[in-house]
Short mmCIF file of C-alpha atoms and ligand atoms in Angstrom, two decimals:
data_model
loop_
_atom_site.label_atom_id
_atom_site.label_comp_id
_atom_site.label_asym_id
_atom_site.label_seq_id
_atom_site.Cartn_x
_atom_site.Cartn_y
_atom_site.Cartn_z
CA MET A 1 -13.28 -31.69 3.53
CA HIS A 2 -14.29 -28.16 4.78
CA GLY A 3 -17.92 -28.07 4.46
CA SER A 4 -18.29 -24.84 7.11
CA ASP A 5 -15.82 -22.76 5.20
CA ASP A 6 -17.58 -23.11 1.62
CA ALA A 7 -18.69 -19.62 0.99
CA GLN A 8 -20.60 -17.55 -1.27
CA VAL A 9 -17.21 -15.41 -1.65
CA ILE A 10 -13.48 -16.38 -0.12
CA ILE A 11 -11.41 -13.66 0.30
CA VAL A 12 -7.94 -14.62 0.55
CA GLY A 13 -5.35 -12.35 2.92
CA GLY A 14 -6.84 -10.50 5.69
CA GLY A 15 -4.75 -6.89 5.53
CA PRO A 16 -6.03 -3.75 4.99
CA ALA A 17 -7.81 -4.82 1.14
CA GLY A 18 -9.61 -8.29 2.55
CA ALA A 19 -10.23 -6.68 5.65
CA SER A 20 -11.95 -3.48 3.91
CA THR A 21 -14.00 -5.86 1.13
CA ALA A 22 -14.60 -8.50 4.28
CA VAL A 23 -16.54 -6.28 6.52
CA ALA A 24 -18.24 -4.91 3.37
CA LEU A 25 -19.29 -7.73 2.30
CA ALA A 26 -20.84 -9.09 5.38
CA ARG A 27 -22.52 -6.01 5.91
CA ALA A 28 -24.06 -6.68 3.06
CA GLY A 29 -25.23 -9.86 3.97
CA VAL A 30 -22.95 -12.09 1.85
CA ASP A 31 -21.65 -15.12 3.30
CA THR A 32 -18.13 -14.65 3.66
CA CYS A 33 -14.55 -16.70 5.14
CA LEU A 34 -11.73 -14.81 5.28
CA LEU A 35 -8.55 -16.63 5.07
CA ASP A 36 -4.78 -15.84 6.24
CA ARG A 37 -1.78 -17.53 6.35
CA ALA A 38 -0.93 -15.40 8.99
CA ARG A 39 -1.92 -15.19 12.76
CA PHE A 40 -2.52 -11.61 14.06
CA PRO A 41 -1.11 -9.80 14.82
CA ARG A 42 1.75 -9.88 12.67
CA ASP A 43 3.96 -7.14 10.94
CA LYS A 44 4.29 -6.30 7.32
CA PRO A 45 7.31 -4.59 5.71
CA CYS A 46 5.52 -1.16 5.67
CA ALA A 47 6.13 2.63 6.38
CA GLU A 48 3.37 2.65 8.55
CA TYR A 49 1.43 5.76 7.32
CA LEU A 50 -2.42 6.34 6.61
CA SER A 51 -2.83 9.10 4.49
CA PRO A 52 -5.60 11.68 5.38
CA GLN A 53 -7.82 10.39 3.45
CA ALA A 54 -7.32 6.53 4.81
CA SER A 55 -9.65 7.88 7.82
CA ARG A 56 -12.71 8.18 5.68
CA VAL A 57 -12.71 4.32 4.74
CA LEU A 58 -11.44 3.72 8.14
CA GLU A 59 -14.39 5.43 9.61
CA ALA A 60 -17.41 3.68 7.23
CA MET A 61 -15.53 0.56 8.35
CA GLY A 62 -16.04 1.51 11.57
CA THR A 63 -12.75 1.34 13.22
CA LEU A 64 -11.49 4.51 12.78
CA ALA A 65 -12.02 5.15 16.68
CA SER A 66 -9.52 2.26 17.48
CA VAL A 67 -6.79 3.51 15.53
CA GLU A 68 -6.71 6.61 16.12
CA ALA A 69 -6.74 5.73 20.07
CA ALA A 70 -3.93 2.80 19.54
CA GLY A 71 -1.16 5.33 20.20
CA GLY A 72 0.05 6.31 16.74
CA ALA A 73 1.60 9.44 15.75
CA ARG A 74 -0.44 11.83 13.52
CA LEU A 75 1.61 13.13 10.64
CA ALA A 76 0.84 17.00 9.48
CA GLY A 77 2.74 16.74 5.86
CA MET A 78 5.66 15.62 4.81
CA ARG A 79 8.85 16.86 4.11
CA VAL A 80 11.43 15.69 1.13
CA ARG A 81 14.95 16.04 0.64
CA ALA A 82 16.53 15.73 -2.89
CA PRO A 83 20.40 14.48 -3.62
CA ASP A 84 21.54 18.14 -3.89
CA GLY A 85 20.16 18.68 -0.42
CA ALA A 86 17.28 21.15 -1.45
CA GLU A 87 13.87 20.59 0.57
CA LEU A 88 10.14 21.05 -0.22
CA HIS A 89 7.53 20.46 2.84
CA GLY A 90 4.01 20.27 2.45
CA GLU A 91 1.13 20.23 4.71
CA PHE A 92 -2.42 18.42 4.77
CA ALA A 93 -3.92 21.11 5.92
CA ALA A 94 -3.50 23.83 3.27
CA GLN A 95 -5.61 26.90 1.03
CA HIS A 96 -5.86 24.91 -2.38
CA GLY A 97 -9.99 24.40 -1.12
CA PHE A 98 -9.53 20.69 -1.11
CA PRO A 99 -9.90 19.84 2.23
CA GLY A 100 -9.08 16.15 4.01
CA PHE A 101 -11.23 14.39 5.70
CA ARG A 102 -8.41 14.40 8.62
CA ASP A 103 -5.77 16.66 8.05
CA ARG A 104 -3.07 14.67 10.01
CA GLY A 105 -2.25 11.09 8.48
CA ILE A 106 -1.87 8.43 11.16
CA ALA A 107 1.46 6.39 11.71
CA LEU A 108 0.73 3.46 13.70
CA ARG A 109 2.81 -0.08 13.45
CA ARG A 110 1.08 -2.15 11.51
CA ARG A 111 1.21 -5.27 13.60
CA VAL A 112 -1.35 -2.98 15.79
CA LEU A 113 -3.14 -1.51 12.60
CA ASP A 114 -4.19 -4.56 11.00
CA GLU A 115 -5.07 -6.30 13.75
CA ILE A 116 -7.85 -3.67 14.69
CA LEU A 117 -9.03 -4.36 10.70
CA VAL A 118 -9.06 -7.73 10.60
CA ARG A 119 -10.62 -8.42 14.03
CA ALA A 120 -13.56 -5.66 13.09
CA ALA A 121 -14.17 -8.15 9.82
CA GLY A 122 -14.79 -11.00 11.90
CA ALA A 123 -16.98 -9.11 13.74
CA SER A 124 -18.98 -7.81 10.69
CA GLY A 125 -20.03 -11.62 10.67
CA ALA A 126 -17.36 -12.62 8.17
CA ARG A 127 -15.58 -16.12 8.66
CA LEU A 128 -11.66 -15.31 10.02
CA ARG A 129 -9.36 -18.17 9.64
CA GLU A 130 -6.06 -17.37 10.65
CA GLY A 131 -3.12 -19.86 9.79
CA VAL A 132 -5.01 -21.27 6.72
CA ARG A 133 -2.13 -21.01 3.62
CA VAL A 134 -3.97 -20.70 -0.31
CA THR A 135 -1.86 -22.91 -2.39
CA GLY A 136 -3.85 -22.92 -5.23
CA LEU A 137 -7.65 -22.49 -7.06
CA ALA A 138 -10.10 -24.72 -7.61
CA ARG A 139 -11.66 -24.46 -11.46
CA ASP A 140 -14.56 -26.36 -13.05
CA SER A 141 -14.41 -27.94 -16.82
CA ARG A 142 -14.43 -24.67 -18.06
CA GLY A 143 -12.03 -23.03 -16.12
CA ARG A 144 -14.01 -20.61 -14.03
CA VAL A 145 -12.84 -20.37 -10.14
CA THR A 146 -14.67 -22.41 -8.22
CA GLY A 147 -12.70 -22.74 -4.93
CA VAL A 148 -9.49 -22.62 -3.33
CA VAL A 149 -6.53 -25.43 -2.56
CA THR A 150 -5.69 -24.72 1.11
CA LEU A 151 -2.68 -26.17 3.35
CA ASP A 152 -3.97 -26.09 7.08
CA PRO A 153 -2.04 -25.26 10.39
CA ASP A 154 -2.14 -29.06 11.31
CA GLY A 155 -1.09 -29.94 7.95
CA ARG A 156 -4.19 -30.90 6.51
CA ARG A 157 -4.77 -30.26 2.60
CA GLY A 158 -8.42 -29.37 1.43
CA VAL A 159 -10.82 -27.38 -1.09
CA ARG A 160 -13.13 -24.84 0.22
CA ARG A 161 -15.47 -23.55 -2.13
CA ALA A 162 -16.91 -20.24 -3.37
CA ALA A 163 -18.86 -18.62 -5.93
CA LEU A 164 -16.39 -15.98 -5.65
CA VAL A 165 -12.77 -15.73 -4.78
CA ILE A 166 -11.11 -12.59 -4.00
CA GLY A 167 -7.30 -12.30 -3.98
CA ALA A 168 -6.24 -10.04 -1.73
CA ASP A 169 -2.95 -11.69 -1.21
CA GLY A 170 -0.72 -8.57 -1.45
CA LEU A 171 2.69 -8.41 -3.58
CA ARG A 172 3.55 -11.34 -5.13
CA SER A 173 -0.03 -12.84 -4.69
CA ILE A 174 -0.63 -16.90 -5.52
CA VAL A 175 -4.42 -15.58 -7.15
CA ALA A 176 -2.96 -13.20 -9.73
CA ARG A 177 -0.26 -15.73 -10.67
CA GLN A 178 -2.28 -18.48 -10.96
CA LEU A 179 -5.20 -16.48 -12.52
CA GLY A 180 -3.08 -15.44 -15.43
CA VAL A 181 -3.01 -11.98 -14.94
CA ALA A 182 -0.24 -10.99 -13.53
CA ARG A 183 2.37 -8.94 -15.66
CA ARG A 184 5.95 -8.53 -13.82
CA ALA A 185 6.96 -4.76 -13.99
CA TRP A 186 10.27 -3.91 -14.73
CA TRP A 187 10.76 -0.36 -13.57
CA PRO A 188 11.52 0.48 -10.74
CA ARG A 189 13.19 -2.69 -9.59
CA ARG A 190 13.70 -2.12 -5.92
CA LEU A 191 14.06 -3.35 -2.75
CA ALA A 192 13.18 -2.32 1.01
CA LEU A 193 14.49 -2.73 4.12
CA VAL A 194 12.35 -1.48 7.17
CA THR A 195 13.19 -1.46 10.72
CA HIS A 196 12.48 0.77 14.48
CA PHE A 197 14.29 2.86 16.52
CA ARG A 198 14.18 4.61 19.49
CA GLY A 199 16.39 7.87 19.76
CA VAL A 200 16.48 9.64 16.55
CA HIS A 201 16.84 12.99 17.12
CA GLY A 202 15.06 15.67 15.41
CA MET A 203 11.39 14.01 14.54
CA GLY A 204 9.19 16.50 13.86
CA ASN A 205 5.37 16.10 13.23
CA CYS A 206 5.62 15.60 9.09
CA GLY A 207 7.03 12.30 7.61
CA GLU A 208 10.57 12.59 5.52
CA MET A 209 11.47 11.33 2.58
CA HIS A 210 15.37 11.74 1.72
CA VAL A 211 16.79 11.22 -1.80
CA GLY A 212 20.71 10.15 -2.35
CA HIS A 213 21.78 8.95 -5.51
CA HIS A 214 21.30 5.58 -4.78
CA GLY A 215 17.91 5.35 -3.00
CA TYR A 216 16.06 7.22 -0.37
CA CYS A 217 14.85 7.17 3.39
CA GLY A 218 11.39 7.29 4.64
CA LEU A 219 11.35 8.43 8.36
CA ALA A 220 8.21 8.49 10.48
CA SER A 221 7.64 9.10 14.07
CA VAL A 222 5.13 5.64 14.86
CA GLY A 223 3.97 6.86 18.73
CA GLY A 224 6.23 5.32 21.53
CA GLY A 225 8.80 7.46 20.84
CA GLU A 226 9.96 5.17 17.82
CA THR A 227 10.83 6.24 14.32
CA ASN A 228 10.00 3.94 11.40
CA VAL A 229 12.92 3.61 9.35
CA ALA A 230 12.52 2.67 5.69
CA VAL A 231 15.61 2.29 3.53
CA VAL A 232 14.88 1.85 -0.50
CA VAL A 233 17.46 0.81 -2.95
CA PRO A 234 17.57 -0.34 -6.55
CA HIS A 235 17.77 -4.32 -6.49
CA ALA A 236 21.66 -3.79 -8.08
CA VAL A 237 23.29 -1.86 -5.06
CA ALA A 238 21.09 -3.87 -3.09
CA ARG A 239 22.59 -7.19 -3.85
CA ASP A 240 25.30 -7.04 -1.00
CA ALA A 241 22.24 -6.61 1.39
CA ALA A 242 21.59 -10.54 1.02
CA GLY A 243 22.35 -11.99 4.49
CA ASP A 244 23.27 -8.91 6.22
CA ALA A 245 19.92 -6.67 5.82
CA ALA A 246 21.36 -4.51 9.41
CA GLY A 247 24.19 -4.44 8.61
CA PHE A 248 23.44 -2.92 4.89
CA LEU A 249 20.95 -0.32 6.64
CA ASP A 250 23.59 0.68 9.09
CA ARG A 251 26.07 1.34 6.57
CA TRP A 252 23.99 3.29 3.96
CA ILE A 253 22.62 5.65 7.33
CA ALA A 254 26.52 6.10 8.12
CA GLY A 255 26.93 7.05 4.51
CA THR A 256 24.30 9.35 4.05
CA PRO A 257 26.01 12.42 6.94
CA HIS A 258 23.07 14.11 6.93
CA LEU A 259 21.28 10.88 8.16
CA ALA A 260 23.95 10.05 10.54
CA ALA A 261 24.22 12.63 12.50
CA ARG A 262 20.84 12.01 13.65
CA PHE A 263 21.03 8.55 14.29
CA ALA A 264 23.77 9.40 16.64
CA GLY A 265 23.08 7.02 20.02
CA ALA A 266 19.62 5.77 18.28
CA VAL A 267 18.91 1.89 18.99
CA ARG A 268 17.34 -0.37 16.73
CA THR A 269 13.84 -1.82 18.58
CA SER A 270 12.97 -4.16 15.96
CA PRO A 271 14.72 -6.64 13.31
CA VAL A 272 15.28 -5.21 9.62
CA ARG A 273 13.11 -7.45 6.84
CA ALA A 274 13.16 -7.00 3.45
CA THR A 275 11.18 -7.27 0.81
CA GLY A 276 11.15 -6.45 -3.04
CA PRO A 277 11.18 -6.01 -6.07
CA PHE A 278 7.72 -4.85 -5.42
CA ALA A 279 6.62 -3.26 -8.91
CA SER A 280 4.26 -5.46 -10.08
CA ALA A 281 0.58 -5.04 -12.36
CA VAL A 282 -2.45 -7.08 -13.46
CA ARG A 283 -3.31 -6.68 -17.13
CA ARG A 284 -6.68 -7.02 -15.51
CA ALA A 285 -8.18 -7.49 -11.93
CA TRP A 286 -10.96 -9.96 -12.59
CA ALA A 287 -11.38 -13.34 -14.27
CA PRO A 288 -14.63 -15.73 -14.18
CA GLY A 289 -15.24 -16.45 -10.41
CA ALA A 290 -12.42 -14.24 -9.31
CA ALA A 291 -11.00 -10.70 -8.39
CA LEU A 292 -8.13 -9.41 -6.94
CA VAL A 293 -7.68 -6.13 -4.75
CA GLY A 294 -4.74 -4.21 -2.76
CA ASP A 295 -1.20 -5.23 -3.61
CA ALA A 296 -2.37 -8.05 -5.50
CA ALA A 297 -3.82 -5.94 -8.09
CA GLY A 298 -1.00 -4.09 -8.66
CA PHE A 299 1.97 -1.94 -6.67
CA LEU A 300 4.41 0.58 -7.97
CA ASP A 301 6.97 1.84 -5.08
CA PRO A 302 6.91 3.04 -1.45
CA PHE A 303 8.03 6.70 -2.18
CA THR A 304 3.89 7.85 -2.96
CA GLY A 305 3.43 4.78 -0.92
CA GLU A 306 -0.41 5.43 -0.08
CA GLY A 307 -0.76 1.22 -0.82
CA ILE A 308 -3.15 1.23 2.63
CA HIS A 309 -5.88 3.51 1.42
CA ALA A 310 -5.58 1.88 -2.51
CA ALA A 311 -5.97 -1.46 -0.50
CA LEU A 312 -9.07 -0.11 2.41
CA ARG A 313 -10.15 2.26 -0.83
CA GLY A 314 -10.03 -0.95 -3.26
CA GLY A 315 -12.08 -3.29 -0.84
CA GLU A 316 -14.95 -0.68 -0.70
CA LEU A 317 -14.89 -0.31 -4.49
CA LEU A 318 -15.15 -3.88 -5.27
CA ALA A 319 -17.79 -5.33 -2.53
CA PRO A 320 -21.01 -4.18 -4.34
CA PHE A 321 -19.66 -5.63 -7.61
CA ALA A 322 -18.55 -8.65 -5.62
CA ALA A 323 -21.29 -9.38 -4.25
CA GLU A 324 -23.36 -9.02 -7.07
CA ALA A 325 -20.85 -11.39 -8.95
CA ALA A 326 -21.54 -13.90 -5.93
CA ARG A 327 -25.07 -13.70 -6.53
CA ALA A 328 -25.85 -14.15 -10.09
CA GLY A 329 -22.84 -16.80 -10.85
CA GLY A 330 -22.62 -16.50 -15.02
CA ALA A 331 -22.46 -14.60 -17.50
CA ARG A 332 -23.98 -11.66 -14.98
CA ALA A 333 -20.95 -12.11 -12.26
CA ASP A 334 -18.63 -11.67 -14.92
CA ARG A 335 -20.36 -8.50 -16.17
CA ALA A 336 -20.45 -7.49 -12.82
CA LEU A 337 -16.42 -7.59 -12.41
CA ALA A 338 -15.99 -6.17 -15.45
CA GLY A 339 -17.62 -3.50 -14.02
CA TYR A 340 -15.26 -3.48 -11.37
CA GLU A 341 -12.69 -2.84 -13.54
CA ARG A 342 -13.66 0.00 -15.47
CA ALA A 343 -14.70 1.49 -11.75
CA ARG A 344 -11.17 0.65 -10.55
CA ARG A 345 -9.71 2.61 -13.67
CA THR A 346 -11.86 5.67 -12.79
CA GLU A 347 -10.95 5.56 -9.43
CA PHE A 348 -7.07 5.41 -9.77
CA ALA A 349 -5.64 6.27 -13.22
CA GLY A 350 -4.76 9.55 -11.99
CA LYS A 351 -3.23 8.82 -9.09
CA TRP A 352 -1.39 5.88 -11.13
CA ARG A 353 0.08 8.46 -13.36
CA VAL A 354 1.38 10.74 -10.86
CA GLU A 355 3.18 7.64 -9.10
CA ARG A 356 4.89 7.28 -12.58
CA LEU A 357 6.00 10.74 -12.29
CA VAL A 358 7.31 10.67 -8.88
CA ALA A 359 9.01 7.54 -9.64
CA ALA A 360 10.59 8.62 -12.30
CA ALA A 361 12.19 12.15 -10.57
CA VAL A 362 13.21 9.90 -7.66
CA SER A 363 15.21 8.03 -10.16
CA PHE A 364 16.69 10.56 -11.80
CA PRO A 365 18.83 12.62 -9.56
CA PRO A 366 18.62 16.36 -11.84
CA LEU A 367 15.32 16.02 -12.04
CA MET A 368 14.13 15.44 -8.16
CA ASN A 369 16.60 18.57 -7.60
CA ARG A 370 14.78 20.83 -9.85
CA ALA A 371 11.62 19.52 -8.87
CA ALA A 372 12.70 20.20 -4.83
CA HIS A 373 13.99 23.77 -6.00
CA VAL A 374 10.53 24.49 -7.17
CA LEU A 375 8.15 23.21 -4.88
CA GLY A 376 10.34 24.69 -2.10
CA ARG A 377 9.92 28.05 -3.12
CA ARG A 378 6.38 27.30 -3.55
CA LYS A 379 5.02 26.15 -0.21
CA ASP A 380 1.08 26.05 -1.86
CA LEU A 381 2.05 23.90 -4.69
CA ALA A 382 4.04 21.42 -2.49
CA ASP A 383 0.83 21.41 -0.16
CA LEU A 384 -0.94 20.69 -3.56
CA LEU A 385 1.24 17.65 -4.37
CA VAL A 386 1.31 16.21 -0.63
CA GLY A 387 -2.33 16.37 -1.20
CA VAL A 388 -2.61 14.46 -4.02
CA ALA A 389 -0.34 12.06 -2.33
CA GLY A 390 -2.75 12.33 0.48
CA ASP A 391 -5.67 11.10 -1.59
CA PHE A 392 -7.66 14.01 -1.20
CA VAL A 393 -6.86 16.52 -3.60
CA PRO A 394 -7.51 14.87 -7.35
CA PRO A 395 -4.29 14.03 -9.20
CA GLY A 396 -5.58 16.33 -12.09
CA GLU A 397 -4.55 19.26 -10.01
CA LEU A 398 -0.76 18.53 -10.83
CA LEU A 399 -1.02 17.27 -14.31
CA ARG A 400 -2.14 20.42 -15.46
CA PRO A 401 -0.21 22.72 -17.41
CA ARG A 402 -0.40 25.72 -14.65
CA PHE A 403 1.52 23.22 -11.95
CA LEU A 404 3.62 20.82 -14.84
CA LEU A 405 5.18 24.51 -16.32
CA ARG A 406 6.96 25.24 -13.18
CA PHE A 407 9.41 22.84 -13.87
CA LEU A 408 10.51 24.11 -17.41
CA VAL A 409 10.20 27.60 -16.52
CA PRO A 410 13.13 29.02 -14.16
C1 FAD B 501 8.59 -0.91 2.26
C2 FAD B 501 7.33 -0.41 1.61
C3 FAD B 501 6.70 0.73 2.50
C4 FAD B 501 5.52 0.93 2.32
N1 FAD B 501 5.24 2.31 2.71
C5 FAD B 501 4.24 2.49 2.57
C6 FAD B 501 3.16 3.58 3.50
O1 FAD B 501 3.95 4.44 4.42
N2 FAD B 501 1.87 3.35 3.66
C7 FAD B 501 0.76 3.17 2.54
O2 FAD B 501 -0.34 3.50 2.56
N3 FAD B 501 1.24 1.86 2.08
C8 FAD B 501 2.70 1.55 2.47
N4 FAD B 501 3.12 0.62 1.40
C9 FAD B 501 2.23 -0.13 0.82
C10 FAD B 501 1.43 -1.16 1.85
O3 FAD B 501 1.84 -1.68 2.48
C11 FAD B 501 0.55 -2.22 0.54
O4 FAD B 501 -0.15 -1.27 0.04
C12 FAD B 501 -0.60 -2.19 1.99
O5 FAD B 501 -0.03 -3.40 3.08
C13 FAD B 501 -1.76 -3.27 0.89
O6 FAD B 501 -2.31 -4.38 1.51
P1 FAD B 501 -3.15 -5.55 1.09
O7 FAD B 501 -4.30 -5.91 2.03
O8 FAD B 501 -3.36 -5.70 -0.61
O9 FAD B 501 -1.56 -6.42 1.20
P2 FAD B 501 -1.06 -6.90 2.22
O10 FAD B 501 -1.25 -5.98 3.48
O11 FAD B 501 0.32 -7.28 2.33
O12 FAD B 501 -1.91 -8.40 3.44
C14 FAD B 501 -1.97 -9.63 2.53
C15 FAD B 501 -2.36 -10.70 3.40
O13 FAD B 501 -2.57 -11.21 2.58
C16 FAD B 501 -2.08 -12.71 3.47
N5 FAD B 501 -1.72 -14.10 2.40
C17 FAD B 501 -0.61 -13.82 1.03
N6 FAD B 501 -0.17 -14.73 0.48
C18 FAD B 501 -1.59 -15.73 1.37
C19 FAD B 501 -1.79 -17.33 1.43
N7 FAD B 501 -0.94 -17.61 0.07
N8 FAD B 501 -2.82 -17.77 2.02
C20 FAD B 501 -3.23 -17.22 2.67
N9 FAD B 501 -2.87 -15.80 2.40
C21 FAD B 501 -2.17 -14.75 2.18
C22 FAD B 501 -0.95 -12.26 3.63
O14 FAD B 501 -0.38 -12.79 5.05
C23 FAD B 501 -1.28 -11.09 4.95
O15 FAD B 501 -2.19 -11.08 5.42
C24 FAD B 501 4.88 0.20 1.50
C25 FAD B 501 5.01 -0.75 1.12
C26 FAD B 501 6.36 -1.41 1.47
C27 FAD B 501 6.96 -1.90 0.40
#
């Protein structure tokens, strides 16, 4: 039915993970089809900050110049305010001896960033099909995935076939669920409300995280005088957000006095988008005939939220294994995908440990207060933490006794 869209590899989802994978596969000469239910440009609820190391992958994709010229803001580091008011400030350009690919992060609207990336995938030779929703997986008699079931914009249903299907379809990935590898994560169960304001006072060149007793708020300039505002609250607290997300967000800011003053006179410039709960995981990121990348392969929490870097890097990492799997088929394909799983764990395991430690601190105000007091006095350690969050300092630097003992010894 969709003969022209059968391919060696079908990628479901054209966000950062799908676009990055598509660019690398198409360049390697693999016949690739990229499907997205949305039409670009499209919005995605996100704090819209890219770590300095994300620029390395953007450069490899050939998109860095376009992203840097797209009118976003540059972030020099992060400021974190604990519930008791203690603050830490870390910068990407620091003396720890681990230089980033860039010494600034980029903050840019996702509707702009993702369109640049998905068009780059098309320019690399992948066939991009927008407005096509994947509703299921096609399998052979032994259960191996052989394609996807699709719903086209004109209402036509069909099956598109491929030697390999890649699920890059984000949180609540239909590919992960149908493969039977998705695990529901019970902690942390949080919900996010994301929007943009113009006229927020005191925005500098750092991203900001304000942690309270009932959630946290991220602020970052995203260029053009706009500030991205992301309020993340425990699921239980967010119940009364249902039906009135904008009212909930306004009340949350008004109830946080040091922020309320900065929003005096500020004007909201985009709808409030709610998303969550987002914590999710997979038992493994592949099954015969299929692989997962980006949020589809798991996400913890936006606080350390370098999900865009993980998605871009994940695609770069997956591509050679996916090319091998698509060409080889059968048991050799499975071995290639098992190799991807090992590579993924080697690449991300350290960062996952740090993310869990930070998520625990954010959930437990005394721990967050203590961390902010220690790191507020030790700029060198705050720089190290921000460098790990920025994806260019090895996470092992934070897991060393030298660093961890600081929190125990007053
Ligand atoms: C509140 C919040 C704030 C965040 N802030 C940051 C931040 O500041 N910095 C950062 O690096 N990360 C942040 N993240 C994480 C980041 O947004 C994600 O990690 C990143 O978008 C993952 O990219 P992806 O390509 O895997 O998925 P996505 O960007 O979600 O893309 C998935 C694509 O798949 C498509 N799709 C889904 N289902 C189907 C289907 N059935 N058929 C066809 N297409 C489908 C969607 O339309 C979409 O285009 C944040 C996350 C949240 C929730």
